[in-house]
C-alpha atoms as a printed R data frame, in Angstrom:
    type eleno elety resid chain resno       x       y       z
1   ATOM     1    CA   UNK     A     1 -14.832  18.378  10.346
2   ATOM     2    CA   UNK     A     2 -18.333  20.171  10.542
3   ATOM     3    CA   UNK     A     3 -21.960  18.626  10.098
4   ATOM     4    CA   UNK     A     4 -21.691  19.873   6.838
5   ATOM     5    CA   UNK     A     5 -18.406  18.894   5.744
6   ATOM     6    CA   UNK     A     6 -19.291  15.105   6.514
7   ATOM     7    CA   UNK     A     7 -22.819  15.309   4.671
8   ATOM     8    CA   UNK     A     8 -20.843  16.642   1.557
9   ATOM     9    CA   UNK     A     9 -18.597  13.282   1.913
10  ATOM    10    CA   UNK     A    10 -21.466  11.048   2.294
11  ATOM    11    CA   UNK     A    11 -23.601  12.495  -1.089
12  ATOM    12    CA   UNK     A    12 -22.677  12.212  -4.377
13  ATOM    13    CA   UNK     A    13 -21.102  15.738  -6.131
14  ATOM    14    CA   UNK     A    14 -18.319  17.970  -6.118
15  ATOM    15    CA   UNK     A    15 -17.450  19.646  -2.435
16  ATOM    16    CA   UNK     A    16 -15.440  22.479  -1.897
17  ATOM    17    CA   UNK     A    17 -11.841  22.834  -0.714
18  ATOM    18    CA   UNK     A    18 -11.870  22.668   2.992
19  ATOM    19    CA   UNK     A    19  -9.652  22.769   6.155
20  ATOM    20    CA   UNK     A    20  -7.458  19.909   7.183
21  ATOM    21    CA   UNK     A    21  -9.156  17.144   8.945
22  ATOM    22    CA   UNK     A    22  -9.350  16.669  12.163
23  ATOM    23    CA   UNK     A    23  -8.946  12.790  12.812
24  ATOM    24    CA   UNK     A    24  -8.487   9.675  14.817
25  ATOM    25    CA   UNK     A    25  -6.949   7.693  11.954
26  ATOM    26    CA   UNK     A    26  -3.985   8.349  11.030
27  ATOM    27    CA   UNK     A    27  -3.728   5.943   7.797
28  ATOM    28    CA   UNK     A    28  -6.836   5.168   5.912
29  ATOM    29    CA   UNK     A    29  -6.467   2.959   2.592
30  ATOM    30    CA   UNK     A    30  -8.627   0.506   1.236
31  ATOM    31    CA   UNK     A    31  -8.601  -2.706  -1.646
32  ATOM    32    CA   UNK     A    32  -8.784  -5.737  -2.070
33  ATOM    33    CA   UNK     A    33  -7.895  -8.235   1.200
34  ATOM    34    CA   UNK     A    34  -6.246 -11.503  -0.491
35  ATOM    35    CA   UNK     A    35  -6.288 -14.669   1.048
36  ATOM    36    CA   UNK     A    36  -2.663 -15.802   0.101
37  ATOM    37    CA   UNK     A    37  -2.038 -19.700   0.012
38  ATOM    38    CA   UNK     A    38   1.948 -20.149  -0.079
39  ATOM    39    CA   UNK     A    39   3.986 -23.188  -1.423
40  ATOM    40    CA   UNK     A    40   7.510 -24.235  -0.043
41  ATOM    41    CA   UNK     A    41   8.077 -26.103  -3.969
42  ATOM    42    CA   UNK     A    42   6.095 -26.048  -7.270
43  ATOM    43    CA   UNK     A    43   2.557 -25.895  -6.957
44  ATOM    44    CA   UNK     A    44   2.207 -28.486  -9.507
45  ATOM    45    CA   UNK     A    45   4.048 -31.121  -7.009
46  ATOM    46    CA   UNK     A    46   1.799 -30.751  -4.583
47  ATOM    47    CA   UNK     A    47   2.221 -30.504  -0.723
48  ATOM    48    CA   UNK     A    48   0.865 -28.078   2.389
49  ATOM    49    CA   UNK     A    49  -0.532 -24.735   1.404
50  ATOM    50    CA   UNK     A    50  -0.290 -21.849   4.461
51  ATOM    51    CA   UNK     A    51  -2.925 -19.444   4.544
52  ATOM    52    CA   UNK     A    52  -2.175 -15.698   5.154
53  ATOM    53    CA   UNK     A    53  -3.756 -12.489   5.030
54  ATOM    54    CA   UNK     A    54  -2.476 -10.683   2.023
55  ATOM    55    CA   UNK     A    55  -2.786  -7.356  -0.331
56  ATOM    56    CA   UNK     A    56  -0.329  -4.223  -0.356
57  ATOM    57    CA   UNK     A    57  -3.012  -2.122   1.162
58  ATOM    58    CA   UNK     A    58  -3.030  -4.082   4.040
59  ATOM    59    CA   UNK     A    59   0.598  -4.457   4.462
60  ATOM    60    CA   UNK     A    60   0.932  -0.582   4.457
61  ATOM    61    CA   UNK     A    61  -1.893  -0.820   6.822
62  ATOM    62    CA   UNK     A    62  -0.220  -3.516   9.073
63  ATOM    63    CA   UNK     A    63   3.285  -1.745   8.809
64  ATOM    64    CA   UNK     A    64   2.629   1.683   9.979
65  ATOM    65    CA   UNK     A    65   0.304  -0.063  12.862
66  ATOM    66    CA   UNK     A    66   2.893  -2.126  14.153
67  ATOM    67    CA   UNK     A    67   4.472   1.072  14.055
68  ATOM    68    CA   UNK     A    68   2.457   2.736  17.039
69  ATOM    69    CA   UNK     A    69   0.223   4.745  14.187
70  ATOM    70    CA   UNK     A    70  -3.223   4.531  13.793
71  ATOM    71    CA   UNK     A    71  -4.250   2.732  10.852
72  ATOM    72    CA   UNK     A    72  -8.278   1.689   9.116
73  ATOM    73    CA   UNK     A    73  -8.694  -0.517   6.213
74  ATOM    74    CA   UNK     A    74 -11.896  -0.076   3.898
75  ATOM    75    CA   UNK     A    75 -13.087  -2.855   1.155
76  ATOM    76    CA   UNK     A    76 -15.065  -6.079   0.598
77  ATOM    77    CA   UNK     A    77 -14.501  -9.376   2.055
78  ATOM    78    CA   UNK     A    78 -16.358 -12.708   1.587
79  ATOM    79    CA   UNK     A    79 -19.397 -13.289   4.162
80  ATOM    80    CA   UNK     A    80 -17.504 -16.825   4.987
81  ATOM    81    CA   UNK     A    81 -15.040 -18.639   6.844
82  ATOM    82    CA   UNK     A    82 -11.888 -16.592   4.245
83  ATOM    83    CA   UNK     A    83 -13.534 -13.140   4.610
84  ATOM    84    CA   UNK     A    84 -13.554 -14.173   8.590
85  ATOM    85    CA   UNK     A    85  -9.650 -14.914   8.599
86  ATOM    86    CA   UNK     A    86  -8.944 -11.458   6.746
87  ATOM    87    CA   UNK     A    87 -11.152  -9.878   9.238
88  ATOM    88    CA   UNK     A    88  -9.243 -11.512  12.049
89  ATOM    89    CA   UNK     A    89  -5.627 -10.823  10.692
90  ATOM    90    CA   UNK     A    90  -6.163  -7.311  10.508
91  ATOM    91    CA   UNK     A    91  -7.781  -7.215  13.599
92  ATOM    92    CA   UNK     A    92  -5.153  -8.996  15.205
93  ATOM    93    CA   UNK     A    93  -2.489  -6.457  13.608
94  ATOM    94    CA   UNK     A    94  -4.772  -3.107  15.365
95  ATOM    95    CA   UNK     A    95  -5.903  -2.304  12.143
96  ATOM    96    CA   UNK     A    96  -9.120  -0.930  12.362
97  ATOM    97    CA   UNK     A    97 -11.805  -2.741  10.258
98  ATOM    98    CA   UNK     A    98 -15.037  -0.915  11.136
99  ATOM    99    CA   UNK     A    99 -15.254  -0.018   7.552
100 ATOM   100    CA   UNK     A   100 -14.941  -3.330   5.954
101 ATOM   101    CA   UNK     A   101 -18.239  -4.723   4.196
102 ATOM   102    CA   UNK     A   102 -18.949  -8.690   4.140
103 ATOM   103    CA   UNK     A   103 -20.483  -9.591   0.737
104 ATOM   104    CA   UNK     A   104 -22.659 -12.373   0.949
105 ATOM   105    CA   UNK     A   105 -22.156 -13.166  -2.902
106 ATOM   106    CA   UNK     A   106 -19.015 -13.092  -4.036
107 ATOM   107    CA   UNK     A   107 -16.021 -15.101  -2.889
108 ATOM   108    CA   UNK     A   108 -12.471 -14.309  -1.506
109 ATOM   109    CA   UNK     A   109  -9.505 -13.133  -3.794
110 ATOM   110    CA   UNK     A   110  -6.840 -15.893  -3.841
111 ATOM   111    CA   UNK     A   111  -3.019 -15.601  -4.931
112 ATOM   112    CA   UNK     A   112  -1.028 -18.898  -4.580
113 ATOM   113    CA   UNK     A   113   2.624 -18.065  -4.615
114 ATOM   114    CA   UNK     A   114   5.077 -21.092  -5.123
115 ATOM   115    CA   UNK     A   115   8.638 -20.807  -4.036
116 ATOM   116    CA   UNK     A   116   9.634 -22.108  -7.643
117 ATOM   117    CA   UNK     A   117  13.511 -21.760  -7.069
118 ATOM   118    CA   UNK     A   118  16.010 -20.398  -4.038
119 ATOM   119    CA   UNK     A   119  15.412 -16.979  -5.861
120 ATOM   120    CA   UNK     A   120  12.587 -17.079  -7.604
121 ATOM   121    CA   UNK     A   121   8.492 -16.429  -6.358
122 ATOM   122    CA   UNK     A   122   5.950 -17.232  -8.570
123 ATOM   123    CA   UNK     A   123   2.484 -15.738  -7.742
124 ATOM   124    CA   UNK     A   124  -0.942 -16.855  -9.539
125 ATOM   125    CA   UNK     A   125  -4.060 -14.609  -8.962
126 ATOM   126    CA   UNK     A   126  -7.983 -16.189  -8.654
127 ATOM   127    CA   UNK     A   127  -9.272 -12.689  -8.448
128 ATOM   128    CA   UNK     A   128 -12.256 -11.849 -10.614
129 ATOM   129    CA   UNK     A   129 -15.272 -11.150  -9.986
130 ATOM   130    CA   UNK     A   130 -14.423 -11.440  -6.077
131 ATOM   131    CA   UNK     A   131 -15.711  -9.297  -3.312
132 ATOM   132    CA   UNK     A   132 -12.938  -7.273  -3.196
133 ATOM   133    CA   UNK     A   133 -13.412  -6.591  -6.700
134 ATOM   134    CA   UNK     A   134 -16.862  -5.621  -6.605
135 ATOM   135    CA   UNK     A   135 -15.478  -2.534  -4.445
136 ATOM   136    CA   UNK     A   136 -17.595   0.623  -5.122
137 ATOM   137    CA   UNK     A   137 -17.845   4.547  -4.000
138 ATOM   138    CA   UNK     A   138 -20.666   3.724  -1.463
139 ATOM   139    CA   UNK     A   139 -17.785   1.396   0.387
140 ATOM   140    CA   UNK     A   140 -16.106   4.256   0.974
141 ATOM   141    CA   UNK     A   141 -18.173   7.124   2.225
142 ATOM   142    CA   UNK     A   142 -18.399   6.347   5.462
143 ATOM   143    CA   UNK     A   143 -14.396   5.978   5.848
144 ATOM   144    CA   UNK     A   144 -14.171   9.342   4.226
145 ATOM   145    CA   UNK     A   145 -16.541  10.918   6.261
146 ATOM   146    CA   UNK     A   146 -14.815  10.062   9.503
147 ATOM   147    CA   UNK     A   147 -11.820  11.324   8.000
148 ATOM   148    CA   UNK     A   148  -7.410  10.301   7.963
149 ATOM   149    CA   UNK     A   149  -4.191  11.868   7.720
150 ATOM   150    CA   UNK     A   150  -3.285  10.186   5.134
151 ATOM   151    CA   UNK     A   151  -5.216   8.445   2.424
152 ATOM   152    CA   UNK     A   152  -2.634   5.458   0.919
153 ATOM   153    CA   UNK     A   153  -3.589   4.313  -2.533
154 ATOM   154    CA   UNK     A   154  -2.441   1.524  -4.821
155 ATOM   155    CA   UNK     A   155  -2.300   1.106  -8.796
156 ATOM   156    CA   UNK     A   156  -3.796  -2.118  -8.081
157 ATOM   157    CA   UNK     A   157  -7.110  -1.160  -6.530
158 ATOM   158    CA   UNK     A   158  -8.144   0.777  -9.864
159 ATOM   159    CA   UNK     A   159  -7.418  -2.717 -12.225
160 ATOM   160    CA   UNK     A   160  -9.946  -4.976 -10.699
161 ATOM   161    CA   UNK     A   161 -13.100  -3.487 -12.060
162 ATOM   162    CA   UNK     A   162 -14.736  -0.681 -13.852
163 ATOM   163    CA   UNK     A   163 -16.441  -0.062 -10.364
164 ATOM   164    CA   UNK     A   164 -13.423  -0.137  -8.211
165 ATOM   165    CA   UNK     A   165 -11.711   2.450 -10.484
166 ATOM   166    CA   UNK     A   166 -14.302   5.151  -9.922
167 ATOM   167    CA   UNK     A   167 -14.414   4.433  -6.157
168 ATOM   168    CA   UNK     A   168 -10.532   4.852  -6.374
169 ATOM   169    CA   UNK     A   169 -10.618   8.267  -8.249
170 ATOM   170    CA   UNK     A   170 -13.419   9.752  -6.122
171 ATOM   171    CA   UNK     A   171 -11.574   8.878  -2.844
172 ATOM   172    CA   UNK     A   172  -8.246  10.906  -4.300
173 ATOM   173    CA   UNK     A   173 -10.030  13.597  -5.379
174 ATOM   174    CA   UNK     A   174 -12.535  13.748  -2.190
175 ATOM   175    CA   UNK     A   175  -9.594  13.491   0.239
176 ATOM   176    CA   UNK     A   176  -7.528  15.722  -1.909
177 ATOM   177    CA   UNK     A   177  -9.939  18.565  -1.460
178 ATOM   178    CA   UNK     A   178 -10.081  17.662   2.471
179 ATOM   179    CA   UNK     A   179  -6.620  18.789   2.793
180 ATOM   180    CA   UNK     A   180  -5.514  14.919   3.423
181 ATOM   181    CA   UNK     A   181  -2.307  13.807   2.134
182 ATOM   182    CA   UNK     A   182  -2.514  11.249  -0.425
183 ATOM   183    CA   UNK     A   183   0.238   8.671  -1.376
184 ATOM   184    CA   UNK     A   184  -0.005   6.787  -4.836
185 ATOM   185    CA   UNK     A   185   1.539   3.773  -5.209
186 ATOM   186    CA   UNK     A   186   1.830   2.721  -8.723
187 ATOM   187    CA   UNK     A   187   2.391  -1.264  -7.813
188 ATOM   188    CA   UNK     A   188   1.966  -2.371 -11.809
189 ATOM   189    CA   UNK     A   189   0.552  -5.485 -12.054
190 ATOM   190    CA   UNK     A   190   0.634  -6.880 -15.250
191 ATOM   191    CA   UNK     A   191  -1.342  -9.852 -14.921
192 ATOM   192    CA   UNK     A   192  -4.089  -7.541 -14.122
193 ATOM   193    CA   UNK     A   193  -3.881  -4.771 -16.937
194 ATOM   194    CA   UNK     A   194  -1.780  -3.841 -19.273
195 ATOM   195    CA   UNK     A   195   0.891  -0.786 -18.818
196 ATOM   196    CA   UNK     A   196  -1.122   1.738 -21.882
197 ATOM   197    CA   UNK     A   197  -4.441   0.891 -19.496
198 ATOM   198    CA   UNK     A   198  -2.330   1.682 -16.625
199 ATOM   199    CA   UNK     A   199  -0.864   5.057 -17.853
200 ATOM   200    CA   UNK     A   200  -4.313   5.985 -19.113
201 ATOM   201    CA   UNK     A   201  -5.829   5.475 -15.501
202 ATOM   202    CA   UNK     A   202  -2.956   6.101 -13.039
203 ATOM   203    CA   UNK     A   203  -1.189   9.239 -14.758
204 ATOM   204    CA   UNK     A   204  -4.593  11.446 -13.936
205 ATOM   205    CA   UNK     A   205  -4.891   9.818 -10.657
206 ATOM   206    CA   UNK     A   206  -1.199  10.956 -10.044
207 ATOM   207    CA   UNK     A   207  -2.286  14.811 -10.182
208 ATOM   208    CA   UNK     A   208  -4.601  14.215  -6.521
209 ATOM   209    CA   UNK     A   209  -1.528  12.944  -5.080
210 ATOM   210    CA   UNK     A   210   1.389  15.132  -2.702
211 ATOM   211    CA   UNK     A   211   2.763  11.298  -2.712
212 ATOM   212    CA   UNK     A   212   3.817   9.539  -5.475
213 ATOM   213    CA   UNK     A   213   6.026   6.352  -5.016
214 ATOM   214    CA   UNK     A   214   7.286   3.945  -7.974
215 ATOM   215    CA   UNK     A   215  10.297   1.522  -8.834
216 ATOM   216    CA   UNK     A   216  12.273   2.881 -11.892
217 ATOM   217    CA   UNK     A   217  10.599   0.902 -14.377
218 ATOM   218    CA   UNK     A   218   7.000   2.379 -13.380
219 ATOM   219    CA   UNK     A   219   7.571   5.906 -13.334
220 ATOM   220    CA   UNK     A   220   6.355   6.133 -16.961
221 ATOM   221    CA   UNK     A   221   2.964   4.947 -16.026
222 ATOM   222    CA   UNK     A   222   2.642   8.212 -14.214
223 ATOM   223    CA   UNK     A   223   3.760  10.296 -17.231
224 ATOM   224    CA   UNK     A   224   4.645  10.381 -20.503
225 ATOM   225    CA   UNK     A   225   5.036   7.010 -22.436
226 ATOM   226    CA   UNK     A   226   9.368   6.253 -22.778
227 ATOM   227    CA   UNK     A   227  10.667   9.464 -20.661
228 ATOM   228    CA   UNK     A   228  13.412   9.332 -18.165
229 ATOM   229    CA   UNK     A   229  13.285   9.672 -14.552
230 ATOM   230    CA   UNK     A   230  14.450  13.238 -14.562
231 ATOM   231    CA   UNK     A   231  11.377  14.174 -17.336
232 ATOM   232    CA   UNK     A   232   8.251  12.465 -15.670
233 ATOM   233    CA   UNK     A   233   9.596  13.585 -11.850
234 ATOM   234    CA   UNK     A   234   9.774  17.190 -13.305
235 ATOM   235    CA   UNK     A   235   6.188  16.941 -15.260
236 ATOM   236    CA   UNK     A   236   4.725  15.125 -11.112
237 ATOM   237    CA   UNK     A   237   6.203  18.108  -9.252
238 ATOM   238    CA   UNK     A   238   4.726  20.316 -11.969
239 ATOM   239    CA   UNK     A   239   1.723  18.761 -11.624
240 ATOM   240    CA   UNK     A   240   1.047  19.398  -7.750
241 ATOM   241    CA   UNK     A   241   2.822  16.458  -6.129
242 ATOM   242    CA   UNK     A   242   5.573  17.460  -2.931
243 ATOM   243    CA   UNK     A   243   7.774  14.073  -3.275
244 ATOM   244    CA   UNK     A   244   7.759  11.588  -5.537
245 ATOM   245    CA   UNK     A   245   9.862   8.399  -4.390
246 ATOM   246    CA   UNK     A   246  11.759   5.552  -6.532
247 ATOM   247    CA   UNK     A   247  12.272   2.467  -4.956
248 ATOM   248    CA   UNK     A   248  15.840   0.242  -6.741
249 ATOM   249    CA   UNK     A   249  15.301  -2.359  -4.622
250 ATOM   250    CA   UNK     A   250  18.678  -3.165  -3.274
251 ATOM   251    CA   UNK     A   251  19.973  -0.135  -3.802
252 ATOM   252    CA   UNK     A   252  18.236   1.852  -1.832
253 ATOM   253    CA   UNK     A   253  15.598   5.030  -2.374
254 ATOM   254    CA   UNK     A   254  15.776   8.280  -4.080
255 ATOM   255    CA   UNK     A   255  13.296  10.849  -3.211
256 ATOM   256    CA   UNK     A   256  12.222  13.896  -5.464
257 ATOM   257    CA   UNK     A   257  11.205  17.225  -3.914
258 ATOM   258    CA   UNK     A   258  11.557  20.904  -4.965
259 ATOM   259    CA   UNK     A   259  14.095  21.389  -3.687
260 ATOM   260    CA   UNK     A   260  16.333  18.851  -4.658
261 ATOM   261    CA   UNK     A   261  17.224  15.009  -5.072
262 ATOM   262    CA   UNK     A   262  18.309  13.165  -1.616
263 ATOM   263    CA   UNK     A   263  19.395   9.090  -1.746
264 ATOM   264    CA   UNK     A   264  19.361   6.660   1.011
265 ATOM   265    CA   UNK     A   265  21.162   3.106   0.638
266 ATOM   266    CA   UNK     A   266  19.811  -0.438   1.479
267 ATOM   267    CA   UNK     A   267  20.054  -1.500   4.768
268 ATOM   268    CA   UNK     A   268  22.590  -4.843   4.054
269 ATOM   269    CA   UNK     A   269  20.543  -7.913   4.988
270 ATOM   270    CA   UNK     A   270  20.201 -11.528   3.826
271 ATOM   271    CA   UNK     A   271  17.314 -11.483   1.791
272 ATOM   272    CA   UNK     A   272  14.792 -14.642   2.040
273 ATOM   273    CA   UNK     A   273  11.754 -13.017   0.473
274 ATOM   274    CA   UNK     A   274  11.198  -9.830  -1.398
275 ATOM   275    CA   UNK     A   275   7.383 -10.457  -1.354
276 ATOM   276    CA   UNK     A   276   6.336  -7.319   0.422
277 ATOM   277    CA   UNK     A   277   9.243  -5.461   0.529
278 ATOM   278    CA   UNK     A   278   7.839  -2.123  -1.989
279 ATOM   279    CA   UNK     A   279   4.841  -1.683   0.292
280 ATOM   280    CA   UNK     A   280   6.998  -2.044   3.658
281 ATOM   281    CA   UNK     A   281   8.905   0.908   2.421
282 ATOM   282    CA   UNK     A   282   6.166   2.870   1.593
283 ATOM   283    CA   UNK     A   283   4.619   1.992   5.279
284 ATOM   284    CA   UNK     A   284   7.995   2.977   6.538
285 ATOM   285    CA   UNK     A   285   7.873   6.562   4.806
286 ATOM   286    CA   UNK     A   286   4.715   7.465   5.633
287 ATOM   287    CA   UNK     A   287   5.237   6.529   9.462
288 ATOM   288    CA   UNK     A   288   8.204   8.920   9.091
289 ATOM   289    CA   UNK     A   289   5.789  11.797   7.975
290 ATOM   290    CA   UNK     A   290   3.349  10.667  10.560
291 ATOM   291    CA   UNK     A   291   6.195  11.309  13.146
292 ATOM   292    CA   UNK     A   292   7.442  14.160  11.562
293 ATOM   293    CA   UNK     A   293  10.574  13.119  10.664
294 ATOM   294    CA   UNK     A   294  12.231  15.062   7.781
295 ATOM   295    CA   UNK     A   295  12.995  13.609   4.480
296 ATOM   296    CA   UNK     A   296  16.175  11.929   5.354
297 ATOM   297    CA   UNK     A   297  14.454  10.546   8.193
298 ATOM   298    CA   UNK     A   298  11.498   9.602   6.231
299 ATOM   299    CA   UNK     A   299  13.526   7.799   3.900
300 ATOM   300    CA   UNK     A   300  15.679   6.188   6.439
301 ATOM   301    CA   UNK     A   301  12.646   4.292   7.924
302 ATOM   302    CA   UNK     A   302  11.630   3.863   4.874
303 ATOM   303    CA   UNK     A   303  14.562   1.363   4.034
304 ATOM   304    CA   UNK     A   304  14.576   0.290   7.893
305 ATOM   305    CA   UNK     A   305  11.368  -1.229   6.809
306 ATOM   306    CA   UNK     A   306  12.115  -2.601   3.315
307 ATOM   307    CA   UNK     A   307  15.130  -4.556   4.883
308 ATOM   308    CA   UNK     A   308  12.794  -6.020   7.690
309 ATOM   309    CA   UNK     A   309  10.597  -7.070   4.943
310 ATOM   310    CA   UNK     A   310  13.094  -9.374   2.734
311 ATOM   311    CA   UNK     A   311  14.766 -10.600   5.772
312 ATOM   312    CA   UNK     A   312  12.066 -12.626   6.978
313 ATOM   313    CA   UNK     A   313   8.864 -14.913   4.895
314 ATOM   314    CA   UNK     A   314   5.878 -13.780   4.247
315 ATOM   315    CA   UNK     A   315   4.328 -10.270   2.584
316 ATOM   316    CA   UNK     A   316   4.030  -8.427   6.388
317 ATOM   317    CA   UNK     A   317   4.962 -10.672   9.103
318 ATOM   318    CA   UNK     A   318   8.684  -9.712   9.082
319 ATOM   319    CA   UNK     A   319   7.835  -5.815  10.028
320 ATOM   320    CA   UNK     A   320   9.140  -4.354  13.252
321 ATOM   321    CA   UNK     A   321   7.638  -2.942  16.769
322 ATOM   322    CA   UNK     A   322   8.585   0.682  16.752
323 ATOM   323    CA   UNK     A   323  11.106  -0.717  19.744
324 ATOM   324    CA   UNK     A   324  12.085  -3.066  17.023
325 ATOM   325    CA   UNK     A   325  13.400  -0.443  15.126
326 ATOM   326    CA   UNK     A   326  17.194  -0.048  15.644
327 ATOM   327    CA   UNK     A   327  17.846  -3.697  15.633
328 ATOM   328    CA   UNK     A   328  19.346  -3.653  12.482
329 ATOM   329    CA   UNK     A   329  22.081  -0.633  13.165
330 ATOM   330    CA   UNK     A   330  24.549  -2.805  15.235
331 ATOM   331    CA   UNK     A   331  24.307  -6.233  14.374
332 ATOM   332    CA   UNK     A   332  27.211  -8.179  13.335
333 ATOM   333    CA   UNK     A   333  26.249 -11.616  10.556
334 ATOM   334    CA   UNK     A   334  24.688 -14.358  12.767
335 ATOM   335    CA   UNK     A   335  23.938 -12.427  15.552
336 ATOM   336    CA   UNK     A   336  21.701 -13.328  18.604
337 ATOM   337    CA   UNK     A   337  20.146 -11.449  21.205
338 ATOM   338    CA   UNK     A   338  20.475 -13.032  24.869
């Protein structure tokens, strides 16, 4: 990346299409860090709350680290003792944070998840008008500028503020025109906005991507309102995008190129908690295209990942050391290493 090309990134204003750039990161993404407090029971019982670091941004972040990949996460944190322990996690995970600004005036995002039955999470947000919120394009220009292989997005980033949104669109279109990859994930959250503010948003957004990556019942919010699978992954290739990917949870991935459809099953596991689990495949597929694996390898990783992730508690802390890898291929029920 020239003088130029990085003075471009830092100023407001279209730039033209460019060479790909040449980086040290190999993931950059960027959100809002969540300081997660978890319940064993009903939060309304009472009893211990856990802190951890939380957000799928970071847990894409912390997966393709652990992962041997190079990985930055850009955003706002609290200028306290919360923003501190986000800070620290990711730190602690080799995620690089020298992009991260400390707002002095706005508090950390919370989520409180309660482990209301055997089967069944709860999660309550007390989000607004936190520093992660408050997110803006001047964040960002800085972790443009120095450039990524791939630029990982979330449909959550755009529904925390009218501010956050535009920083959101400019970094897709900005890295688009770099020649960086980009990966949408559309990660609905309907306690944040509803799925006709979602479309209107994330179906645009969708057209900067080569990645697109949704569970079957979010593919619409990419496309048109009520079509199948087969119509809105026609109208994304259409559109620009290389692979679009559909997560079915237990039953493994399909992935959506030009040239074809290609499936990949779970991995069998016992699952504990599916917290997680959407962004650890995504961190799994885009360490595959980081290695260069093809798309069957890609994918394979991809589930590797997503069976680490509801095999073990908590959103990230499940995910495997790339020598970690294999150490679901051979196991028999109840096995232990010696």
């Amino acid at each position: 990346m020239t003088a130029t090309d990085r003075d471009a990134l830092r100023e407001p204003g279209p730039r033209l299409p460019g060479p790909r750039v040449a980086t040290d990161v190999d993931l950059l993404t960027f959100g809002e860090a969540l300081v997660s407090l978890r319940s064993s029971g009903p939060l309304s019982a009472g009893g211990p709350l856990t802190p951890h670091l939380a957000g799928a941004e970071c847990n894409v972040a912390i997966g393709v680290s652990r992962l041997g990949h190079r990985a930055a996460f850009a955003g706002r944190v609290s200028d306290d003792e919360l923003g501190g322990f986000l800070v620290r996690q990711l730190r602690a995970e080799s995620v690089q944070v020298g992009h991260v600004t400390r707002d002095p005036e706005r508090s950390a995002g919370l989520m409180f998840l309660e482990r209301r039955t055997a089967d069944l999470t709860r999660v309550i947000y007390q989000r607004a008008g936190s520093a992660g919120s408050a997110l803006c394009v001047d964040d960002l220009r800085s972790a443009l500028a120095a450039g990524a292989r791939v630029l990982h997005l979330t449909g959550i980033t755009p529904a925390l503020s009218d501010s956050a949104r535009e920083a959101t669109t400019w970094a897709a279109e900005t890295a688009a025109r770099a020649g960086t990859l980009v990966c949408l994930d559309v990660n609905h959250r309907t306690k944040l906005w509803s799925r006709d503010a979602a479309r209107a948003v994330l179906t645009p957004l969708a057209g900067h991507a080569s990645v697109v990556v949704a569970s079957a019942d979010e593919l619409d919010l990419v496309g048109v309102p009520g079509a199948d699978e087969q119509t809105v992954v026609a109208g994304l290739l259409d559109r620009g995008v290389s692979t679009v990917l559909v997560k079915l949870g237990g039953d493994g991935a399909r992935a959506y190129t030009r040239d074809g459809r290609l499936e990949a099953a779970a991995l069998p596991v016992t699952a504990v908690d599916t917290v997680g689990a959407g962004d650890a495949f995504t961190a799994g597929y885009l360490s595959g295209h980081l290695d260069g694996l093809d798309l069957a390898g890609r994918l394979r990783r991809a589930v590797t990942l997503g069976a680490f992730a509801v095999a073990g508690y908590g959103d990230w802390e499940a995910l495997p050391r790339r020598d970690e890898l294999s150490l679901l291929d051979f196991r028999q029920l109840g096995d232990t290493i010696r």
